[in-house]
Amino acid sequence: MDAVAPSEETLESEVSIPHFEELLEYRAEIDLDLIRDVMGGTAGSDIQRSVQVRGGDALAWYVTFHVRGAQWGIYMPLSSIAFMIGRVFSSINAAPEDLLKLAVRSLHQHELFHFAMDYASSQVEILTKRPCHKPARSLRDERYNYIVLEERLANANMIRSFWGRRLRGKTQALRDFVSMQPPGYRDAPQSTEGTAFRQDCDLLAGRYVNSVGEHSHQALSGLDGVGVLSKMPVDWRYCPIHVISDEHTCGLDSRWLDLFQRIEAVAESERFRKYLSRMPKPVQANWEEVKSRLSHTTAGAGLDFKFWKRTTEGSIYRKISR
Ligand SMILES: [Zn+2]
């Protein structure tokens, strides 16, 4: 059975949580050619090598809330998003915005599973009044220094989050992406199907529970992992996301992707002001209103704020007047 293939089962139908990447506002165009150029070269090969050694966690990572002194949450470098678009999803013929959403989702959904396990371990700690996060480190495989089953399920969670989305080439791209990764990560297809996924999640949660020691059985009265893991899909709204602006490290400049959501100040050139002063009063009033609205969001209805072209001095955006 091809466990990576799309299934009738869709996660969206189980819980009505909006997807994080669907809520992002992409108002400007993404330079797909530039991303594919950069990621098709040395920069992409370097990132790919680290994925082959460290799995998906080479691209994004989760920092636990159990450790003080670090900002907990999911960390997502822009270079990794570019890698997913330009290398992993390079053969998918889709709008750049759709590829961007796929890229963000794939990184996010893997890490979100680590958050779910972290959350489960805190549930065990509350119920048993014993530490679980630290003893659960003993579940790590000595050869790889990670929990093999957890990485398998994190990648399975990622694959499952793509079900129900019809995009030609998506399945093969995901299959290739997962198979290039180390043991555990690459075994995700064995755990994607509904029953296998649930059983393996319970198995992993049970191992977390057992890592607490004998005391856990008494306090959890035989729950054995079932019940400490939150319902899937995980509600991402409980986990902070940190986007790292590191695109310069792989040769992309900050213009490749614009995620900005508002423009707080607009500087008008002398020429523009002269031109505007000759325009009818309603046009002038409209421009004032546009500036005010852009200071709140670039995505407002009717604003039509779009990327136009790239010049040596920077990117040019246009606002279509109505
Ligand atoms: Zn992982």
Tab-separated table of C-alpha atoms and ligand atoms in Angstrom:
chain	number	residue	atom	x	y	z
A	1	MET	CA	0.000	0.000	0.000
A	2	ASP	CA	1.261	3.451	-0.846
A	3	ALA	CA	0.837	5.238	2.437
A	4	VAL	CA	1.988	8.577	1.015
A	5	ALA	CA	-0.794	8.686	-1.546
A	6	PRO	CA	-3.726	11.018	-0.906
A	7	SER	CA	-6.506	9.412	1.042
A	8	GLU	CA	-10.196	9.885	1.469
A	9	GLU	CA	-9.466	10.773	5.030
A	10	THR	CA	-8.919	14.479	5.417
A	11	LEU	CA	-7.737	16.054	8.591
A	12	GLU	CA	-9.618	19.237	7.891
A	13	SER	CA	-12.893	17.464	8.421
A	14	GLU	CA	-11.929	16.272	11.906
A	15	VAL	CA	-11.331	19.575	13.624
A	16	SER	CA	-12.163	23.045	12.408
A	17	ILE	CA	-8.878	24.772	13.123
A	18	PRO	CA	-7.782	27.237	10.462
A	19	HIS	CA	-4.351	26.465	9.053
A	20	PHE	CA	-1.647	28.885	10.071
A	21	GLU	CA	-0.230	29.352	6.581
A	22	GLU	CA	-3.672	30.067	5.156
A	23	LEU	CA	-3.938	33.043	7.461
A	24	LEU	CA	-0.716	34.678	6.311
A	25	GLU	CA	-1.093	37.583	3.981
A	26	TYR	CA	0.919	37.380	0.798
A	27	ARG	CA	0.198	40.523	-1.084
A	28	ALA	CA	3.393	40.783	-3.083
A	29	GLU	CA	4.640	38.442	-5.752
A	30	ILE	CA	7.260	35.816	-5.047
A	31	ASP	CA	10.207	35.618	-7.422
A	32	LEU	CA	10.000	31.913	-8.199
A	33	ASP	CA	12.778	31.982	-10.818
A	34	LEU	CA	15.215	33.532	-8.378
A	35	ILE	CA	14.345	31.016	-5.632
A	36	ARG	CA	14.685	28.069	-8.029
A	37	ASP	CA	17.986	29.464	-9.328
A	38	VAL	CA	19.463	29.861	-5.863
A	39	MET	CA	18.125	26.602	-4.448
A	40	GLY	CA	19.072	24.646	-7.578
A	41	GLY	CA	22.707	25.601	-6.944
A	42	THR	CA	25.257	25.231	-4.158
A	43	ALA	CA	23.094	26.862	-1.487
A	44	GLY	CA	20.317	24.323	-2.076
A	45	SER	CA	22.788	21.417	-2.160
A	46	ASP	CA	24.294	22.503	1.181
A	47	ILE	CA	20.854	22.604	2.795
A	48	GLN	CA	19.939	19.270	1.235
A	49	ARG	CA	23.037	17.621	2.730
A	50	SER	CA	22.051	18.822	6.208
A	51	VAL	CA	18.523	17.432	5.678
A	52	GLN	CA	20.022	14.069	4.710
A	53	VAL	CA	21.953	14.010	7.983
A	54	ARG	CA	19.565	15.727	10.408
A	55	GLY	CA	16.182	15.201	8.810
A	56	GLY	CA	13.459	17.821	8.624
A	57	ASP	CA	14.717	19.361	11.852
A	58	ALA	CA	17.651	20.773	9.895
A	59	LEU	CA	15.127	23.112	8.284
A	60	ALA	CA	13.010	24.150	11.266
A	61	TRP	CA	13.044	23.253	14.945
A	62	TYR	CA	10.990	23.258	18.074
A	63	VAL	CA	12.267	24.719	21.359
A	64	THR	CA	10.565	23.254	24.402
A	65	PHE	CA	8.751	25.314	27.022
A	66	HIS	CA	10.388	23.070	29.618
A	67	VAL	CA	13.674	24.955	29.392
A	68	ARG	CA	14.102	28.410	30.818
A	69	GLY	CA	16.098	31.131	29.140
A	70	ALA	CA	15.083	30.398	25.560
A	71	GLN	CA	12.041	31.611	23.698
A	72	TRP	CA	9.994	28.478	23.256
A	73	GLY	CA	8.155	27.687	20.040
A	74	ILE	CA	8.720	26.736	16.427
A	75	TYR	CA	11.612	28.373	14.583
A	76	MET	CA	11.371	28.665	10.825
A	77	PRO	CA	14.203	30.267	8.813
A	78	LEU	CA	13.209	31.918	5.533
A	79	SER	CA	16.089	30.057	3.812
A	80	SER	CA	14.309	26.787	4.697
A	81	ILE	CA	11.036	28.028	3.243
A	82	ALA	CA	12.970	28.946	0.083
A	83	PHE	CA	14.544	25.462	0.047
A	84	MET	CA	11.144	23.796	0.183
A	85	ILE	CA	9.819	25.998	-2.638
A	86	GLY	CA	12.913	25.922	-4.837
A	87	ARG	CA	14.147	22.379	-4.308
A	88	VAL	CA	11.544	20.074	-2.773
A	89	PHE	CA	8.499	21.462	-4.591
A	90	SER	CA	10.375	22.624	-7.692
A	91	SER	CA	8.531	20.284	-10.050
A	92	ILE	CA	5.057	21.263	-8.886
A	93	ASN	CA	3.299	23.485	-11.343
A	94	ALA	CA	1.383	25.820	-9.063
A	95	ALA	CA	1.082	29.485	-8.244
A	96	PRO	CA	4.039	30.777	-6.167
A	97	GLU	CA	1.671	31.630	-3.326
A	98	ASP	CA	0.466	28.023	-3.215
A	99	LEU	CA	4.042	26.734	-3.178
A	100	LEU	CA	4.836	29.123	-0.347
A	101	LYS	CA	1.903	27.785	1.647
A	102	LEU	CA	2.995	24.190	0.997
A	103	ALA	CA	6.514	25.041	2.142
A	104	VAL	CA	5.386	26.721	5.342
A	105	ARG	CA	2.936	23.938	6.085
A	106	SER	CA	5.458	21.140	5.661
A	107	LEU	CA	7.924	22.720	8.087
A	108	HIS	CA	5.235	23.806	10.525
A	109	GLN	CA	3.393	20.483	10.711
A	110	HIS	CA	6.515	18.453	11.496
A	111	GLU	CA	7.509	20.752	14.349
A	112	LEU	CA	3.960	20.975	15.597
A	113	PHE	CA	4.097	17.276	16.376
A	114	HIS	CA	7.077	17.896	18.678
A	115	PHE	CA	5.002	20.551	20.416
A	116	ALA	CA	2.193	17.976	20.842
A	117	MET	CA	4.598	15.571	22.547
A	118	ASP	CA	6.003	18.339	24.715
A	119	TYR	CA	2.471	19.234	25.726
A	120	ALA	CA	1.683	15.552	26.399
A	121	SER	CA	4.730	15.250	28.643
A	122	SER	CA	3.533	18.255	30.650
A	123	GLN	CA	0.140	16.544	31.040
A	124	VAL	CA	1.928	13.491	32.440
A	125	GLU	CA	3.883	15.767	34.790
A	126	ILE	CA	0.695	17.361	36.090
A	127	LEU	CA	-0.959	13.977	36.660
A	128	THR	CA	2.017	12.201	38.203
A	129	LYS	CA	3.677	15.229	39.825
A	130	ARG	CA	6.955	13.824	38.482
A	131	PRO	CA	9.224	15.092	35.698
A	132	CYS	CA	8.567	13.533	32.297
A	133	HIS	CA	10.289	15.809	29.797
A	134	LYS	CA	13.768	15.043	31.135
A	135	PRO	CA	13.424	11.283	31.684
A	136	ALA	CA	11.849	10.992	28.216
A	137	ARG	CA	15.255	11.887	26.794
A	138	SER	CA	16.182	8.270	27.520
A	139	LEU	CA	13.871	7.380	24.611
A	140	ARG	CA	16.433	8.835	22.207
A	141	ASP	CA	18.275	6.335	20.095
A	142	GLU	CA	21.956	6.440	21.051
A	143	ARG	CA	23.099	6.180	17.452
A	144	TYR	CA	21.127	9.162	16.217
A	145	ASN	CA	20.432	11.186	19.359
A	146	TYR	CA	16.732	11.576	18.602
A	147	ILE	CA	13.563	9.611	19.311
A	148	VAL	CA	13.182	7.547	16.146
A	149	LEU	CA	9.431	6.928	16.493
A	150	GLU	CA	8.755	10.601	17.251
A	151	GLU	CA	10.522	11.738	14.058
A	152	ARG	CA	8.629	9.137	12.072
A	153	LEU	CA	5.345	10.438	13.443
A	154	ALA	CA	6.340	14.092	13.012
A	155	ASN	CA	6.916	13.440	9.310
A	156	ALA	CA	3.728	11.360	9.143
A	157	ASN	CA	1.880	14.312	10.648
A	158	MET	CA	3.349	16.501	7.909
A	159	ILE	CA	2.294	14.093	5.141
A	160	ARG	CA	-1.209	13.771	6.609
A	161	SER	CA	-1.615	17.542	6.657
A	162	PHE	CA	-1.343	17.508	2.848
A	163	TRP	CA	-4.161	15.056	2.306
A	164	GLY	CA	-7.155	16.374	0.488
A	165	ARG	CA	-5.115	18.973	-1.437
A	166	ARG	CA	-4.947	18.300	-5.114
A	167	LEU	CA	-1.701	19.495	-6.587
A	168	ARG	CA	-0.006	17.487	-9.299
A	169	GLY	CA	3.424	16.270	-8.231
A	170	LYS	CA	2.848	16.908	-4.540
A	171	THR	CA	2.858	13.227	-3.541
A	172	GLN	CA	6.085	12.445	-5.392
A	173	ALA	CA	7.752	15.590	-4.026
A	174	LEU	CA	6.848	14.633	-0.461
A	175	ARG	CA	7.929	11.038	-1.021
A	176	ASP	CA	11.333	12.195	-2.275
A	177	PHE	CA	11.690	14.701	0.556
A	178	VAL	CA	10.945	12.108	3.255
A	179	SER	CA	13.045	9.342	1.696
A	180	MET	CA	16.204	11.486	1.638
A	181	GLN	CA	16.074	11.801	5.448
A	182	PRO	CA	17.710	9.593	8.130
A	183	PRO	CA	16.105	6.552	9.864
A	184	GLY	CA	12.809	7.289	11.568
A	185	TYR	CA	12.148	10.397	9.487
A	186	ARG	CA	12.211	8.363	6.299
A	187	ASP	CA	9.920	5.677	7.721
A	188	ALA	CA	6.964	8.065	7.987
A	189	PRO	CA	4.952	6.336	5.218
A	190	GLN	CA	4.513	3.361	7.579
A	191	SER	CA	2.608	5.559	10.040
A	192	THR	CA	0.523	7.850	7.866
A	193	GLU	CA	-2.628	5.779	7.486
A	194	GLY	CA	-5.273	6.652	10.112
A	195	THR	CA	-5.168	3.550	12.331
A	196	ALA	CA	-1.382	3.168	12.149
A	197	PHE	CA	-0.931	6.849	12.981
A	198	ARG	CA	-3.178	6.678	16.029
A	199	GLN	CA	-1.670	3.423	17.268
A	200	ASP	CA	1.876	4.710	16.884
A	201	CYS	CA	0.962	7.994	18.603
A	202	ASP	CA	-0.406	5.999	21.546
A	203	LEU	CA	2.710	3.835	21.548
A	204	LEU	CA	4.957	6.896	21.698
A	205	ALA	CA	2.855	8.614	24.363
A	206	GLY	CA	2.938	5.346	26.355
A	207	ARG	CA	6.734	5.398	26.216
A	208	TYR	CA	6.727	8.957	27.538
A	209	VAL	CA	4.455	7.838	30.382
A	210	ASN	CA	6.677	4.850	31.170
A	211	SER	CA	9.788	7.029	31.255
A	212	VAL	CA	8.420	8.621	34.450
A	213	GLY	CA	8.843	5.291	36.235
A	214	GLU	CA	6.558	3.037	38.228
A	215	HIS	CA	4.823	5.966	39.841
A	216	SER	CA	3.249	6.877	36.499
A	217	HIS	CA	1.051	3.762	36.296
A	218	GLN	CA	-0.446	4.389	39.691
A	219	ALA	CA	-1.183	8.071	39.034
A	220	LEU	CA	-2.473	7.534	35.510
A	221	SER	CA	-4.435	4.427	36.498
A	222	GLY	CA	-3.537	2.489	33.374
A	223	LEU	CA	-4.003	5.287	30.838
A	224	ASP	CA	-0.726	4.187	29.228
A	225	GLY	CA	-0.347	7.093	26.905
A	226	VAL	CA	-3.851	7.065	25.492
A	227	GLY	CA	-5.443	10.285	26.637
A	228	VAL	CA	-2.320	12.311	27.417
A	229	LEU	CA	-1.772	13.210	23.789
A	230	SER	CA	-3.979	16.002	22.536
A	231	LYS	CA	-6.400	15.410	19.709
A	232	MET	CA	-4.917	15.546	16.210
A	233	PRO	CA	-4.453	17.735	14.303
A	234	VAL	CA	-2.668	19.811	16.894
A	235	ASP	CA	-4.065	23.260	17.500
A	236	TRP	CA	-1.167	25.428	16.326
A	237	ARG	CA	-2.629	28.509	18.034
A	238	TYR	CA	-1.072	27.389	21.310
A	239	CYS	CA	2.473	27.327	19.936
A	240	PRO	CA	4.445	30.462	19.020
A	241	ILE	CA	6.124	30.618	15.623
A	242	HIS	CA	9.378	32.512	15.075
A	243	VAL	CA	10.311	33.309	11.493
A	244	ILE	CA	14.064	33.872	11.094
A	245	SER	CA	15.119	36.309	8.421
A	246	ASP	CA	18.288	34.555	7.225
A	247	GLU	CA	17.751	34.582	3.477
A	248	HIS	CA	21.050	36.449	2.925
A	249	THR	CA	22.961	33.347	4.113
A	250	CYS	CA	22.014	31.456	0.974
A	251	GLY	CA	22.377	34.275	-1.506
A	252	LEU	CA	18.817	35.490	-1.527
A	253	ASP	CA	18.365	39.090	-0.600
A	254	SER	CA	15.546	40.397	1.481
A	255	ARG	CA	13.525	41.161	-1.637
A	256	TRP	CA	12.766	37.551	-2.549
A	257	LEU	CA	9.820	37.330	-0.264
A	258	ASP	CA	7.794	40.077	1.275
A	259	LEU	CA	5.787	39.011	4.239
A	260	PHE	CA	5.119	42.490	5.487
A	261	GLN	CA	1.580	43.161	6.409
A	262	ARG	CA	1.509	46.901	6.759
A	263	ILE	CA	3.376	50.043	5.735
A	264	GLU	CA	3.689	52.399	8.643
A	265	ALA	CA	5.148	55.370	6.794
A	266	VAL	CA	5.015	56.415	3.159
A	267	ALA	CA	7.696	58.844	1.902
A	268	GLU	CA	6.457	60.809	-1.106
A	269	SER	CA	8.921	62.109	-3.679
A	270	GLU	CA	8.882	65.763	-4.750
A	271	ARG	CA	7.704	64.712	-8.226
A	272	PHE	CA	4.910	62.615	-6.777
A	273	ARG	CA	3.680	65.488	-4.568
A	274	LYS	CA	3.634	67.933	-7.493
A	275	TYR	CA	1.770	65.421	-9.621
A	276	LEU	CA	-0.721	64.713	-6.855
A	277	SER	CA	-1.407	68.428	-6.262
A	278	ARG	CA	-2.618	68.723	-9.863
A	279	MET	CA	-5.059	65.858	-9.427
A	280	PRO	CA	-8.758	66.422	-8.584
A	281	LYS	CA	-9.617	66.707	-4.891
A	282	PRO	CA	-11.329	63.269	-4.640
A	283	VAL	CA	-8.137	61.590	-5.953
A	284	GLN	CA	-6.052	63.411	-3.333
A	285	ALA	CA	-8.486	62.394	-0.605
A	286	ASN	CA	-8.407	58.808	-1.870
A	287	TRP	CA	-4.597	58.713	-1.613
A	288	GLU	CA	-4.752	59.938	1.997
A	289	GLU	CA	-7.213	57.173	2.754
A	290	VAL	CA	-5.015	54.554	1.046
A	291	LYS	CA	-1.989	55.644	3.116
A	292	SER	CA	-4.019	55.378	6.267
A	293	ARG	CA	-5.287	51.909	5.346
A	294	LEU	CA	-1.809	50.673	4.334
A	295	SER	CA	-0.586	51.604	7.796
A	296	HIS	CA	-2.953	48.941	9.137
A	297	THR	CA	-2.688	46.274	6.436
A	298	THR	CA	-1.542	45.788	2.841
A	299	ALA	CA	-4.269	43.225	2.345
A	300	GLY	CA	-7.379	45.313	2.844
A	301	ALA	CA	-10.310	44.757	0.534
A	302	GLY	CA	-10.057	46.920	-2.577
A	303	LEU	CA	-6.480	48.058	-1.873
A	304	ASP	CA	-4.988	45.873	-4.613
A	305	PHE	CA	-1.503	46.458	-3.340
A	306	LYS	CA	0.786	44.361	-5.557
A	307	PHE	CA	4.428	43.827	-6.409
A	308	TRP	CA	5.229	45.453	-9.750
A	309	LYS	CA	8.922	45.212	-10.545
A	310	ARG	CA	12.376	44.935	-9.060
A	311	THR	CA	14.963	47.643	-9.650
A	312	THR	CA	18.506	48.223	-8.434
A	313	GLU	CA	17.117	50.574	-5.826
A	314	GLY	CA	14.534	48.153	-4.508
A	315	SER	CA	11.173	46.619	-5.249
A	316	ILE	CA	8.351	48.663	-6.679
A	317	TYR	CA	4.761	48.031	-5.681
A	318	ARG	CA	1.655	49.381	-7.240
A	319	LYS	CA	-1.707	50.265	-5.947
A	320	ILE	CA	-4.451	50.021	-8.517
A	321	SER	CA	-6.878	52.900	-8.215
A	322	ARG	CA	-10.536	52.176	-8.405
B	1	ZN	ZN	11.635	16.403	14.237
